[in-house]
Amino acid sequence: MVVSRQWRDIAKDEYFWKCICAKRWPSICKRPPPTLSYHKLYQTFSKPAPPQPLLPPQISFEDLEFYIDLWSEQQLIFSEAISGQNLRNGIKNRPRDISEIITAHLDDPDYKMIMQVEPSFTIPLGHHITVSVLAARRDTNKMACILNRAVFDYIDSNAYRALAYDYLNFSPAHPFISGIRAWVSLLFLDVNNDNIMDVFGIEIDFCDAASSEDEVLWLLDMLDWK
């Protein structure tokens, strides 16, 4: 018990912690920290900070509406407004004619927003396809651009997907955030036609930075809403 009491006394000794801190951060000795005790200083900064839980987002998918437009060679081929809630819910009744690759993709746990296209529409392989996506939020009555005429320059018929991306524009309140992309994928049915892509679904994700629903909502909240 005497030894335990001695250790407790040492643990309370500020000079002891000052020596410990001086070994770790010698510059501390040149000008003492303004408020923290040496003990508190060591406890706070000597180990890597544990990951902090993400605070609840300030918007929800119930606040959001998405406007999706697709062009093929400058001709409008798809145009739809869809609520954030429906985009969040994804595809409930999968078509029969989807490949195992697409099935595995849909079952993948990575977070994604998907809308089912009913009826499906076709795109000739080799056409110049572009997409624009706008978002509106009901809580502030503002809109933001997610993709602006982004080109589907990667079409993988073996994976039954076509992909386009654009860089997100963030609010001036977040000046140090950049280089994050929004991705749109067209999901194809497994049909026996090498020249036609039969689109049954449209997927939006932000895999560069967001892998959960809360992260996606935080990302959307930081956009340059006007």
Tab-separated table of C-alpha atoms in Angstrom:
chain	number	residue	atom	x	y	z
A	1	MET	CA	0.000	0.000	0.000
A	2	VAL	CA	2.932	2.308	0.681
A	3	VAL	CA	4.192	1.745	-2.876
A	4	SER	CA	0.745	2.443	-4.340
A	5	ARG	CA	0.514	5.685	-2.339
A	6	GLN	CA	3.935	6.733	-3.587
A	7	TRP	CA	2.876	6.156	-7.205
A	8	ARG	CA	-0.272	8.187	-6.627
A	9	ASP	CA	1.807	11.011	-5.217
A	10	ILE	CA	4.156	10.876	-8.209
A	11	ALA	CA	1.204	10.914	-10.605
A	12	LYS	CA	0.011	14.135	-8.976
A	13	ASP	CA	3.450	15.768	-9.099
A	14	GLU	CA	3.383	18.456	-11.799
A	15	TYR	CA	7.187	18.586	-11.923
A	16	PHE	CA	7.245	14.890	-12.825
A	17	TRP	CA	4.899	15.497	-15.767
A	18	LYS	CA	6.880	18.565	-16.781
A	19	CYS	CA	9.973	16.366	-17.159
A	20	ILE	CA	8.000	13.799	-19.162
A	21	CYS	CA	6.651	16.528	-21.460
A	22	ALA	CA	10.113	18.078	-21.824
A	23	LYS	CA	11.453	14.798	-23.180
A	24	ARG	CA	8.617	14.540	-25.685
A	25	TRP	CA	8.358	18.234	-26.655
A	26	PRO	CA	11.553	20.044	-25.596
A	27	SER	CA	10.237	23.381	-26.867
A	28	ILE	CA	7.642	23.310	-24.065
A	29	CYS	CA	10.411	24.342	-21.671
A	30	LYS	CA	11.030	27.568	-23.584
A	31	ARG	CA	7.520	28.886	-22.948
A	32	PRO	CA	5.078	27.053	-20.674
A	33	PRO	CA	1.652	26.237	-22.134
A	34	PRO	CA	-0.898	28.885	-21.211
A	35	THR	CA	-3.674	26.811	-19.661
A	36	LEU	CA	-3.077	23.061	-19.691
A	37	SER	CA	-1.225	21.429	-16.827
A	38	TYR	CA	1.699	19.263	-17.888
A	39	HIS	CA	-0.216	16.202	-16.793
A	40	LYS	CA	-3.219	17.193	-18.911
A	41	LEU	CA	-0.942	18.116	-21.807
A	42	TYR	CA	0.636	14.675	-21.829
A	43	GLN	CA	-2.679	12.867	-21.453
A	44	THR	CA	-4.219	14.848	-24.323
A	45	PHE	CA	-1.485	14.779	-26.960
A	46	SER	CA	0.858	11.880	-26.231
A	47	LYS	CA	-1.282	9.317	-28.099
A	48	PRO	CA	-3.091	9.472	-31.442
A	49	ALA	CA	-6.603	10.756	-31.025
A	50	PRO	CA	-9.235	8.023	-31.376
A	51	PRO	CA	-11.690	8.373	-34.273
A	52	GLN	CA	-14.513	10.700	-33.352
A	53	PRO	CA	-18.082	9.647	-34.113
A	54	LEU	CA	-19.742	11.661	-36.858
A	55	LEU	CA	-22.324	14.103	-35.579
A	56	PRO	CA	-25.868	13.694	-36.935
A	57	PRO	CA	-26.227	15.457	-40.306
A	58	GLN	CA	-28.275	18.641	-40.448
A	59	ILE	CA	-30.281	17.533	-43.484
A	60	SER	CA	-32.116	14.336	-44.360
A	61	PHE	CA	-33.133	12.652	-47.580
A	62	GLU	CA	-36.675	13.803	-46.840
A	63	ASP	CA	-35.400	17.360	-47.425
A	64	LEU	CA	-33.907	16.545	-50.832
A	65	GLU	CA	-35.105	16.277	-54.423
A	66	PHE	CA	-32.878	15.211	-57.319
A	67	TYR	CA	-33.242	16.150	-60.995
A	68	ILE	CA	-31.559	13.763	-63.429
A	69	ASP	CA	-31.237	14.391	-67.184
A	70	LEU	CA	-29.457	12.238	-69.773
A	71	TRP	CA	-28.558	13.106	-73.359
A	72	SER	CA	-27.397	10.933	-76.244
A	73	GLU	CA	-25.735	12.919	-79.025
A	74	GLN	CA	-27.484	16.089	-77.738
A	75	GLN	CA	-30.887	14.386	-77.737
A	76	LEU	CA	-32.672	14.074	-74.399
A	77	ILE	CA	-33.234	10.394	-73.640
A	78	PHE	CA	-34.139	10.456	-69.941
A	79	SER	CA	-35.461	13.132	-67.597
A	80	GLU	CA	-36.798	12.563	-64.107
A	81	ALA	CA	-37.252	14.259	-60.744
A	82	ILE	CA	-36.949	11.850	-57.838
A	83	SER	CA	-37.251	12.419	-54.119
A	84	GLY	CA	-34.248	11.809	-51.933
A	85	GLN	CA	-36.240	9.227	-50.008
A	86	ASN	CA	-36.935	7.170	-53.136
A	87	LEU	CA	-33.315	7.424	-54.250
A	88	ARG	CA	-32.267	6.297	-50.793
A	89	ASN	CA	-34.611	3.293	-50.848
A	90	GLY	CA	-32.987	1.929	-54.010
A	91	ILE	CA	-34.338	-0.878	-56.170
A	92	LYS	CA	-36.994	-2.946	-54.449
A	93	ASN	CA	-38.007	-5.279	-57.295
A	94	ARG	CA	-34.982	-6.256	-59.330
A	95	PRO	CA	-35.518	-7.148	-62.989
A	96	ARG	CA	-35.041	-10.765	-63.954
A	97	ASP	CA	-32.563	-10.030	-66.742
A	98	ILE	CA	-29.639	-8.783	-64.652
A	99	SER	CA	-26.241	-10.427	-64.584
A	100	GLU	CA	-24.532	-12.000	-61.604
A	101	ILE	CA	-21.993	-9.175	-61.726
A	102	ILE	CA	-24.689	-6.532	-61.296
A	103	THR	CA	-26.381	-8.631	-58.616
A	104	ALA	CA	-23.107	-8.744	-56.667
A	105	HIS	CA	-22.681	-4.989	-57.156
A	106	LEU	CA	-26.175	-4.274	-55.816
A	107	ASP	CA	-25.522	-6.562	-52.838
A	108	ASP	CA	-22.212	-4.870	-52.062
A	109	PRO	CA	-22.365	-3.095	-48.655
A	110	ASP	CA	-20.770	0.108	-50.008
A	111	TYR	CA	-23.284	2.937	-49.701
A	112	LYS	CA	-24.961	4.002	-52.931
A	113	MET	CA	-28.161	5.695	-54.070
A	114	ILE	CA	-30.032	3.945	-56.862
A	115	MET	CA	-33.232	4.588	-58.770
A	116	GLN	CA	-34.974	2.024	-60.919
A	117	VAL	CA	-35.800	3.107	-64.461
A	118	GLU	CA	-39.247	1.916	-65.480
A	119	PRO	CA	-39.588	1.227	-68.288
A	120	SER	CA	-35.944	0.678	-69.171
A	121	PHE	CA	-34.455	2.608	-72.082
A	122	THR	CA	-31.763	1.728	-74.596
A	123	ILE	CA	-28.585	3.512	-75.664
A	124	PRO	CA	-26.630	2.561	-78.817
A	125	LEU	CA	-23.070	1.580	-77.948
A	126	GLY	CA	-20.583	4.234	-79.059
A	127	HIS	CA	-22.930	7.219	-78.631
A	128	HIS	CA	-21.817	10.318	-76.751
A	129	ILE	CA	-23.818	10.136	-73.508
A	130	THR	CA	-23.888	12.938	-70.929
A	131	VAL	CA	-25.654	13.460	-67.603
A	132	SER	CA	-26.628	16.401	-65.423
A	133	VAL	CA	-27.842	16.156	-61.842
A	134	LEU	CA	-29.260	19.002	-59.764
A	135	ALA	CA	-30.411	18.797	-56.160
A	136	ALA	CA	-32.934	20.891	-54.280
A	137	ARG	CA	-33.498	21.086	-50.554
A	138	ARG	CA	-36.854	21.906	-49.026
A	139	ASP	CA	-35.497	23.193	-45.713
A	140	THR	CA	-33.737	26.180	-47.334
A	141	ASN	CA	-35.402	26.354	-50.794
A	142	LYS	CA	-31.973	26.302	-52.445
A	143	MET	CA	-30.424	24.236	-55.238
A	144	ALA	CA	-26.975	22.847	-55.999
A	145	CYS	CA	-25.313	21.313	-59.033
A	146	ILE	CA	-23.912	17.808	-58.562
A	147	LEU	CA	-22.954	16.968	-62.178
A	148	ASN	CA	-23.029	19.268	-65.200
A	149	ARG	CA	-23.082	17.495	-68.571
A	150	ALA	CA	-20.609	14.868	-67.362
A	151	VAL	CA	-19.581	12.395	-70.057
A	152	PHE	CA	-19.929	8.630	-69.748
A	153	ASP	CA	-16.438	8.063	-71.047
A	154	TYR	CA	-16.059	4.659	-69.408
A	155	ILE	CA	-18.461	1.985	-70.613
A	156	ASP	CA	-17.776	-1.583	-69.531
A	157	SER	CA	-20.178	-3.972	-71.207
A	158	ASN	CA	-18.627	-6.889	-69.296
A	159	ALA	CA	-19.496	-5.200	-65.981
A	160	TYR	CA	-22.860	-3.975	-67.345
A	161	ARG	CA	-22.127	-0.403	-66.285
A	162	ALA	CA	-21.277	2.997	-67.709
A	163	LEU	CA	-19.692	5.638	-65.478
A	164	ALA	CA	-19.491	9.436	-65.502
A	165	TYR	CA	-18.164	11.811	-62.867
A	166	ASP	CA	-17.849	15.486	-62.055
A	167	TYR	CA	-16.109	17.379	-59.259
A	168	LEU	CA	-18.345	18.783	-56.549
A	169	ASN	CA	-18.546	22.525	-55.916
A	170	PHE	CA	-18.470	23.330	-52.216
A	171	SER	CA	-19.647	26.358	-50.291
A	172	PRO	CA	-17.064	29.122	-49.631
A	173	ALA	CA	-17.617	28.242	-45.966
A	174	HIS	CA	-15.566	25.091	-46.657
A	175	PRO	CA	-12.546	26.478	-48.551
A	176	PHE	CA	-10.211	23.550	-47.876
A	177	ILE	CA	-12.414	20.833	-49.346
A	178	SER	CA	-11.813	19.971	-52.993
A	179	GLY	CA	-11.149	17.113	-55.360
A	180	ILE	CA	-14.219	15.095	-54.379
A	181	ARG	CA	-16.183	13.573	-57.230
A	182	ALA	CA	-19.790	12.620	-57.716
A	183	TRP	CA	-20.238	9.458	-59.769
A	184	VAL	CA	-23.237	8.404	-61.831
A	185	SER	CA	-23.509	4.858	-63.143
A	186	LEU	CA	-25.928	3.452	-65.686
A	187	LEU	CA	-26.811	-0.152	-64.882
A	188	PHE	CA	-27.506	-2.468	-67.834
A	189	LEU	CA	-29.698	-5.483	-68.272
A	190	ASP	CA	-28.085	-8.691	-69.483
A	191	VAL	CA	-29.487	-8.780	-73.031
A	192	ASN	CA	-28.088	-10.543	-76.093
A	193	ASN	CA	-27.201	-7.431	-78.056
A	194	ASP	CA	-23.625	-6.175	-78.237
A	195	ASN	CA	-24.650	-2.866	-79.838
A	196	ILE	CA	-27.378	-1.774	-77.425
A	197	MET	CA	-27.232	-0.939	-73.719
A	198	ASP	CA	-30.546	-1.522	-71.963
A	199	VAL	CA	-30.578	0.738	-68.877
A	200	PHE	CA	-32.681	-0.371	-65.909
A	201	GLY	CA	-31.092	1.666	-63.125
A	202	ILE	CA	-29.206	4.876	-62.343
A	203	GLU	CA	-26.803	5.000	-59.422
A	204	ILE	CA	-25.253	8.007	-57.659
A	205	ASP	CA	-22.400	7.703	-55.195
A	206	PHE	CA	-19.606	9.735	-53.621
A	207	CYS	CA	-17.109	6.932	-53.062
A	208	ASP	CA	-14.145	9.349	-52.974
A	209	ALA	CA	-15.193	10.589	-49.552
A	210	ALA	CA	-18.474	9.145	-48.276
A	211	SER	CA	-19.223	5.512	-47.469
A	212	SER	CA	-22.305	5.820	-45.265
A	213	GLU	CA	-25.641	7.609	-45.363
A	214	ASP	CA	-24.608	10.177	-42.735
A	215	GLU	CA	-21.372	10.919	-44.598
A	216	VAL	CA	-23.294	11.427	-47.848
A	217	LEU	CA	-25.691	13.831	-46.133
A	218	TRP	CA	-22.813	15.793	-44.566
A	219	LEU	CA	-21.172	16.011	-47.995
A	220	LEU	CA	-24.361	17.237	-49.642
A	221	ASP	CA	-24.879	19.799	-46.878
A	222	MET	CA	-21.484	21.347	-47.670
A	223	LEU	CA	-22.274	21.948	-51.341
A	224	ASP	CA	-22.546	25.446	-52.795
A	225	TRP	CA	-26.311	25.834	-52.382
A	226	LYS	CA	-27.783	28.850	-54.166
